[in-house]
Coordinates of C-alpha atoms and ligand atoms in Angstrom, one line a residue:
X198 CA 24.0 -10.6 -9.4
X199 CA 22.2 -8.2 -7.4
X200 CA 18.6 -6.3 -7.1
X201 CA 20.9 -3.3 -7.0
X202 CA 22.1 -3.9 -10.4
X203 CA 18.9 -4.4 -11.6
X204 CA 18.1 -1.0 -10.8
X205 CA 21.1 0.6 -12.3
X206 CA 20.8 -0.9 -15.0
X207 CA 17.1 0.1 -15.6
X208 CA 18.2 4.0 -14.2
X209 CA 20.8 3.7 -17.4
X210 CA 18.7 1.4 -20.2
X211 CA 15.8 4.9 -19.1
X212 CA 15.8 8.6 -20.6
X213 CA 15.4 11.0 -17.8
X214 CA 11.2 11.0 -18.4
X215 CA 10.8 7.0 -17.6
X216 CA 13.1 7.0 -15.3
X217 CA 11.2 9.7 -12.8
X218 CA 7.8 8.0 -14.2
X219 CA 8.3 5.1 -12.9
X220 CA 9.9 6.2 -9.7
X221 CA 7.6 8.7 -8.8
X222 CA 4.9 9.8 -7.4
X223 CA 2.1 12.4 -6.5
X224 CA 2.8 15.6 -5.0
X225 CA 5.1 15.5 -2.5
X226 CA 5.0 11.9 -3.3
X227 CA 5.4 11.1 0.6
X228 CA 3.0 8.7 0.4
X229 CA 6.3 6.6 -2.2
X230 CA 8.5 7.4 1.2
X231 CA 6.1 6.3 3.3
X232 CA 5.4 2.7 2.0
X233 CA 9.7 2.4 2.6
X234 CA 9.4 4.5 5.9
X235 CA 6.6 1.7 7.2
X236 CA 8.5 -1.1 5.7
X237 CA 11.9 -0.9 7.4
X238 CA 10.1 0.5 10.9
X239 CA 9.2 -3.2 11.0
X240 CA 12.3 -5.7 12.8
X241 CA 12.0 -9.5 12.4
X242 CA 11.8 -11.6 15.6
X243 CA 13.6 -14.6 15.2
X244 CA 12.8 -18.3 16.2
X245 CA 16.6 -20.3 16.6
X246 CA 16.6 -23.6 16.5
X247 CA 13.8 -24.7 13.9
X248 CA 14.9 -26.7 11.2
X249 CA 15.2 -24.8 7.8
X250 CA 16.9 -27.3 5.1
X251 CA 14.1 -27.6 3.5
X252 CA 11.8 -24.7 3.3
X253 CA 8.4 -24.3 1.6
X254 CA 7.6 -20.6 -0.2
X255 CA 4.9 -21.6 -2.6
X256 CA 1.1 -20.6 -2.2
X257 CA -2.0 -20.9 -4.3
X258 CA -4.0 -18.0 -5.6
X259 CA -6.8 -18.1 -7.7
X260 CA -6.3 -21.9 -8.6
X261 CA -2.4 -21.2 -9.9
X262 CA 0.9 -21.3 -7.6
X263 CA 2.7 -19.0 -7.0
X264 CA 6.2 -20.4 -6.2
X265 CA 6.8 -16.4 -4.6
X266 CA 3.4 -15.3 -2.7
X267 CA 4.6 -12.5 -5.1
X268 CA 2.3 -11.2 -7.9
X269 CA 3.3 -8.9 -10.7
X270 CA 1.2 -5.8 -10.3
X271 CA -0.4 -4.3 -13.1
X272 CA 2.2 -1.4 -14.9
X273 CA 1.0 1.3 -17.2
X274 CA 3.2 2.1 -20.1
X275 CA 5.0 -0.9 -19.6
X276 CA 5.7 -1.2 -23.3
X277 CA 7.7 1.4 -22.9
X278 CA 10.3 -0.4 -20.4
X279 CA 10.6 -2.2 -23.4
X280 CA 9.1 -3.1 -26.5
X281 CA 7.2 -6.5 -25.7
X282 CA 5.5 -5.2 -23.0
X283 CA 2.2 -6.6 -21.3
X284 CA 3.0 -10.4 -23.4
X285 CA 6.7 -9.9 -22.2
X286 CA 5.0 -9.8 -17.7
X287 CA 3.1 -12.9 -19.3
X288 CA 6.6 -14.7 -20.9
X289 CA 8.4 -13.9 -17.7
X290 CA 5.5 -14.7 -15.2
X291 CA 5.1 -18.4 -17.0
X292 CA 9.0 -18.7 -16.8
X293 CA 9.0 -17.8 -13.4
X294 CA 6.2 -19.4 -11.9
X295 CA 4.0 -16.6 -10.5
X296 CA 0.5 -14.2 -11.5
X297 CA 0.4 -10.9 -13.7
X298 CA -2.6 -8.1 -14.2
X299 CA -2.2 -6.0 -16.9
X300 CA -3.4 -3.0 -17.1
X301 CA -5.8 -2.0 -19.6
X302 CA -3.2 1.2 -19.9
X303 CA -0.5 -0.7 -21.6
X304 CA -0.2 -2.5 -24.6
X305 CA -0.5 -5.1 -26.6
X306 CA -3.9 -5.5 -25.5
X307 CA -5.6 -7.9 -23.3
X308 CA -7.0 -10.4 -26.2
X309 CA -3.5 -10.3 -27.5
X310 CA -1.5 -11.0 -24.6
X311 CA -4.2 -13.5 -22.9
X312 CA -2.7 -16.5 -25.1
X313 CA 0.9 -15.4 -23.9
X314 CA 2.1 -17.7 -21.7
X315 CA 0.4 -20.0 -19.8
X316 CA 0.8 -17.9 -15.8
X317 CA -2.3 -16.5 -14.0
X318 CA -3.3 -13.4 -16.2
X319 CA -6.4 -10.6 -14.3
X320 CA -7.2 -8.1 -16.1
X321 CA -6.8 -4.5 -14.7
X322 CA -9.3 -1.9 -16.5
X323 CA -9.3 1.4 -16.1
X324 CA -12.5 2.6 -16.8
X325 CA -13.1 4.7 -20.0
X326 CA -16.7 4.2 -21.1
X327 CA -20.5 3.9 -20.1
X328 CA -21.9 0.2 -18.2
X329 CA -22.8 -0.9 -21.8
X330 CA -18.7 -0.2 -22.3
X331 CA -17.7 -1.8 -19.8
X332 CA -19.8 -5.0 -19.8
X333 CA -19.2 -6.0 -23.3
X334 CA -14.7 -5.7 -21.5
X335 CA -15.6 -7.8 -19.1
X336 CA -17.8 -10.2 -21.2
X337 CA -14.7 -10.5 -23.9
X338 CA -11.8 -10.8 -20.2
X339 CA -13.9 -13.8 -20.1
X340 CA -13.9 -15.1 -23.2
X341 CA -10.3 -14.9 -22.9
X342 CA -10.1 -17.1 -20.3
X343 CA -8.5 -14.7 -17.9
X344 CA -8.8 -15.9 -14.2
X345 CA -9.8 -12.2 -12.7
X346 CA -11.1 -9.1 -13.5
X347 CA -9.6 -5.6 -11.6
X348 CA -11.0 -2.3 -11.1
X349 CA -8.7 -0.2 -9.2
X350 CA -10.9 1.7 -7.1
X351 CA -7.5 4.4 -5.8
X352 CA -7.6 6.3 -9.1
X353 CA -11.4 7.6 -9.9
X354 CA -9.2 11.3 -10.1
X355 CA -5.0 10.9 -12.0
X356 CA -3.2 12.6 -10.3
X357 CA -0.4 14.8 -10.0
X358 CA 2.8 13.5 -10.0
X359 CA 5.3 16.1 -10.3
X360 CA 8.2 14.9 -11.6
X361 CA 6.9 14.6 -15.8
X362 CA 4.5 18.3 -15.1
X363 CA 7.6 19.8 -14.4
X364 CA 9.5 18.6 -18.3
X365 CA 5.8 18.8 -19.2
X366 CA 6.1 15.1 -19.9
X367 CA 3.3 12.9 -20.6
X368 CA 3.1 9.4 -20.0
X369 CA 2.1 7.0 -22.8
X370 CA -1.4 7.2 -21.3
X371 CA -1.3 9.9 -23.0
X372 CA -3.1 10.6 -19.4
X373 CA -1.8 13.6 -17.8
X374 CA -3.6 15.4 -14.3
X375 CA -6.7 16.6 -14.5
X376 CA -9.7 17.0 -13.0
X377 CA -11.6 16.5 -16.7
X378 CA -14.0 14.1 -18.7
X379 CA -11.4 11.8 -20.0
X380 CA -11.3 9.8 -16.5
X381 CA -15.8 10.3 -16.2
X382 CA -16.3 7.2 -15.8
X383 CA -13.9 6.2 -13.7
X384 CA -14.7 9.5 -11.2
X385 CA -18.4 7.9 -10.9
X386 CA -17.4 4.4 -10.4
X387 CA -18.5 3.1 -7.7
X388 CA -20.8 0.6 -4.9
X389 CA -23.4 0.0 -7.5
X390 CA -21.1 -1.3 -10.3
X391 CA -19.4 -3.5 -7.8
X392 CA -22.4 -4.9 -7.1
X393 CA -23.7 -5.3 -11.1
X394 CA -20.7 -6.4 -11.6
X395 CA -21.6 -9.5 -8.6
X396 CA -24.8 -9.8 -9.9
X397 CA -24.3 -9.7 -14.2
X398 CA -20.7 -12.0 -14.6
X399 CA -19.8 -14.7 -13.0
X400 CA -15.2 -14.2 -12.9
X401 CA -13.9 -13.6 -9.2
X402 CA -13.4 -9.5 -8.9
X403 CA -10.7 -7.9 -7.6
X404 CA -10.4 -4.3 -6.0
X405 CA -7.5 -3.1 -6.0
X406 CA -7.0 0.7 -3.9
X407 CA -8.6 -0.7 -0.7
X408 CA -7.1 1.5 2.5
X409 CA -8.9 0.9 5.2
X410 CA -10.9 -1.5 7.4
X411 CA -14.5 -0.7 6.6
X412 CA -14.4 -0.8 2.8
X413 CA -12.4 -3.6 3.0
X414 CA -15.6 -4.8 5.3
X415 CA -17.7 -3.5 2.6
X416 CA -16.1 -5.3 -0.1
X417 CA -15.4 -8.7 1.0
X418 CA -19.7 -8.5 2.0
X419 CA -20.4 -7.1 -1.8
X420 CA -18.2 -10.4 -2.7
X421 CA -15.5 -9.7 -3.8
X422 CA -13.1 -12.0 -4.2
X423 CA -9.6 -11.1 -3.9
X424 CA -8.9 -7.5 -1.8
X425 CA -5.9 -5.5 -2.9
X426 CA -4.7 -2.9 -0.3
X427 CA -2.3 -0.2 -2.3
X428 CA -2.0 3.1 -2.2
X429 CA -0.8 3.1 -6.4
X430 CA 3.0 2.5 -6.0
X431 CA 2.4 6.7 -3.8
X432 CA 1.3 6.9 -6.9
X433 CA -2.4 8.9 -5.7
X434 CA -3.8 9.7 -3.5
X435 CA -0.8 12.6 -1.9
X436 CA -0.6 11.7 2.1
X437 CA -1.4 7.9 2.2
X438 CA -0.3 5.7 5.5
X439 CA 3.2 3.0 3.9
X440 CA 0.3 0.5 3.1
X441 CA 2.8 -2.7 5.2
X442 CA 0.9 0.4 7.7
X443 CA -2.9 -0.3 6.7
X444 CA -2.7 -4.0 6.1
X445 CA -3.3 -5.8 9.5
X446 CA -7.0 -3.8 9.9
X447 CA -7.2 -4.8 6.2
X448 CA -5.8 -8.4 7.7
X449 CA -8.4 -8.6 10.3
X450 CA -11.6 -7.2 8.4
X451 CA -11.9 -9.9 5.8
X452 CA -11.2 -12.0 8.6
X453 CA -9.9 -15.0 6.2
X454 CA -13.5 -14.7 3.9
X455 CA -10.6 -12.7 0.6
X456 CA -7.1 -13.5 0.3
X457 CA -5.2 -10.4 0.2
X458 CA -3.0 -8.7 -1.8
X459 CA -0.6 -6.3 -0.2
X460 CA 1.6 -3.6 -2.6
X461 CA 3.7 -0.3 -2.0
X462 CA 7.7 0.3 -1.3
X463 CA 8.4 -3.8 -1.2
X464 CA 11.9 -4.5 -2.7
X465 CA 13.6 -6.6 -1.1
X466 CA 12.9 -10.5 0.2
X467 CA 13.0 -9.6 3.5
X468 CA 10.2 -7.1 2.6
X469 CA 8.0 -9.4 1.1
X470 CA 8.6 -11.6 4.6
X471 CA 7.4 -9.0 5.9
X472 CA 4.1 -9.1 4.2
X473 CA 3.0 -12.2 4.6
X474 CA 3.7 -12.1 8.6
X475 CA 1.3 -10.0 8.9
X476 CA -1.2 -11.5 6.9
X477 CA -0.6 -10.6 3.5
X478 CA -2.2 -14.1 1.0
X479 CA 1.0 -13.2 -1.8
X480 CA 2.1 -9.0 -2.2
X481 CA 2.5 -7.3 -5.2
X482 CA 6.1 -5.8 -6.3
X483 CA 5.0 -2.9 -9.1
X484 CA 8.7 -1.0 -9.3
X485 CA 10.8 -4.3 -9.1
X486 CA 9.2 -5.4 -12.5
X487 CA 9.3 -1.7 -14.5
X488 CA 12.7 -1.6 -13.2
X489 CA 13.6 -4.6 -14.2
X490 CA 12.0 -5.1 -17.4
X491 CA 13.8 -1.8 -17.9
X492 CA 17.0 -3.6 -17.3
X493 CA 16.1 -6.7 -19.5
X494 CA 12.8 -7.6 -20.4
X495 CA 11.4 -10.9 -19.3
X496 CA 15.2 -12.3 -18.6
X497 CA 15.8 -9.5 -16.4
X498 CA 12.3 -9.8 -14.8
X499 CA 12.9 -13.9 -14.3
X500 CA 16.2 -12.7 -12.2
X501 CA 14.4 -10.6 -10.6
X502 CA 12.3 -13.0 -9.3
X503 CA 14.7 -15.6 -8.6
X504 CA 17.0 -13.3 -6.9
X505 CA 13.9 -12.2 -5.1
X506 CA 13.2 -15.8 -4.2
X507 CA 16.6 -16.3 -2.3
X508 CA 16.7 -13.4 -0.3
X509 CA 12.4 -14.7 0.9
X510 CA 14.6 -17.7 1.3
X511 CA 17.9 -17.1 3.2
X512 CA 14.9 -14.6 5.4
X513 CA 12.9 -16.8 5.9
X514 CA 15.8 -19.6 7.5
X515 CA 17.2 -17.4 8.6
X516 CA 14.4 -16.5 11.1
X517 CA 13.2 -20.2 12.0
X518 CA 10.7 -21.0 10.0
X519 CA 10.5 -23.3 7.3
X520 CA 6.6 -23.6 5.0
X521 CA 5.4 -19.7 4.6
X522 CA 1.8 -20.4 6.2
X523 CA 3.9 -21.1 9.5
X524 CA 5.0 -16.7 9.1
X525 CA 2.7 -15.3 11.6
X526 CA 2.3 -10.9 13.0
X527 CA 4.6 -11.7 16.4
X528 CA 7.5 -12.1 13.8
X529 CA 7.5 -8.8 13.8
X530 CA 8.0 -5.2 15.7
X531 CA 7.6 -1.8 15.4
X532 CA 10.9 -0.2 16.2
X533 CA 13.1 3.2 15.3
X534 CA 13.1 4.4 12.2
X535 CA 16.5 3.8 9.9
X536 CA 18.5 6.6 9.1
X537 CA 18.5 8.0 6.2
X538 CA 16.4 8.2 2.5
X539 CA 13.4 6.2 2.5
X540 CA 12.6 6.6 -1.3
X541 CA 12.9 4.2 -4.0
X542 CA 16.7 3.7 -4.0
X543 CA 17.2 3.5 -0.2
X544 CA 16.0 -0.6 -0.7
X545 CA 19.7 -0.8 -3.3
X546 CA 22.1 1.3 -0.3
X547 CA 25.2 0.0 -2.3
X548 CA 24.2 2.4 -5.2
X549 CA 24.5 5.3 -3.0
X550 CA 28.5 4.9 -2.5
X551 CA 28.5 4.6 -5.7
X552 CA 29.7 0.9 -6.6
Ligands
LIG93 C1 5.6 2.7 -13.9 C2 3.7 2.9 -13.2 C3 2.4 2.8 -14.1 C4 1.6 2.2 -13.0 N1 0.3 2.0 -14.1 C5 -0.7 1.1 -13.5 C6 -1.9 0.6 -14.1 O1 -2.2 1.6 -15.5 N2 -2.6 0.7 -12.8 C7 -3.4 0.1 -11.7 O2 -3.9 -0.6 -10.6 N3 -1.8 0.4 -11.2 C8 -1.1 1.0 -11.8 N4 0.7 0.8 -10.8 C9 0.3 0.5 -9.7 C10 1.0 -1.1 -9.3 O3 0.3 -2.0 -10.0 C11 1.3 -1.2 -8.0 O4 0.5 -0.3 -7.1 C12 2.1 -0.6 -7.1 O5 3.4 0.1 -8.0 C13 2.7 -1.1 -5.9 O6 4.2 -0.3 -5.4 P1 5.5 -0.4 -5.8 O7 5.4 0.1 -7.3 O8 5.9 0.6 -4.3 O9 6.2 -1.9 -5.4 C14 1.9 1.6 -11.8 C15 3.1 1.6 -10.7 C16 4.3 1.8 -11.7 C17 5.4 1.7 -10.8

């Protein structure tokens, strides 16, 4: 089976509203396209005559072994793609052997998901209350046994997703583009919030949505435990840079002081390998998670991760690399862009040819 078939099954299973919610981005969707363009304009510089009869692909993050350096990012309203929602993500992550980040914007809630499976778990919170409200939730996150707490910092305002607006579709979170009051606490979030959390709580903190070197440096200086570079899958700021383009400056700024996660457009094993070459500790597969969940629930997610693993294995082997820690920046080079489309489905060209 191919990842393209899984994407096609998701398209068949979902209503147009949900399909567009899944694949869409903000405004002109240039950030969605640029994520894929940035990946497509990198080519490999393979090595030859290295023994690749065994290939080590595991990594460790927050004390948990990742079977491949791919994690499952937070997906709001994932219960609309499959009724098990966040609990199904925990099941899939546990069965395959990876980590998940649960969105506060999905069902069931973090306390219900906490005991499901045995995978590493992070809770990502959108701030919709005051500091006392946030503190209470962080305390409960710790009590529930989460491995880390995550703030998404690229979402100070909720963007205009025109596929949704055009159809007057309101996503499951109930959020629509607004400069309004429901997201005020999220809009007010600042570096003091980070300092407050680091001072008061003993749980690793992840900042998701770091997009420039100076912020990455400041985050690590402030004690942030994992720097997560992302443009929210192109769903927030329009005309952002492609995430893999941003990655090298983040990795240089962090300078080994914290793990770096990257996401944005990573849909195939070769995409993941490119991220690892440029210094990511792990790659987040957001839409791939949503697609495979919509295709066949947790079993679909496990199958997608297995195929991704196979693709990573083949890419590394054909590049002459037998250990994930030997993936280095000299193995990729920026080249002329591939012709054609660069949206989400461009990762699965057979679908466009009517297979
Ligand atoms: C349907 C959907 C819902 C999302 N919801 C959230 C969310 O609740 N919190 C968050 O931090 N990021 C959210 N994201 C962003 C993802 O966590 C991730 O950054 C993004 O999907 C990565 O890009 P990719 O989809 O191209 O892999 C969402 C993404 C999608 C596609």
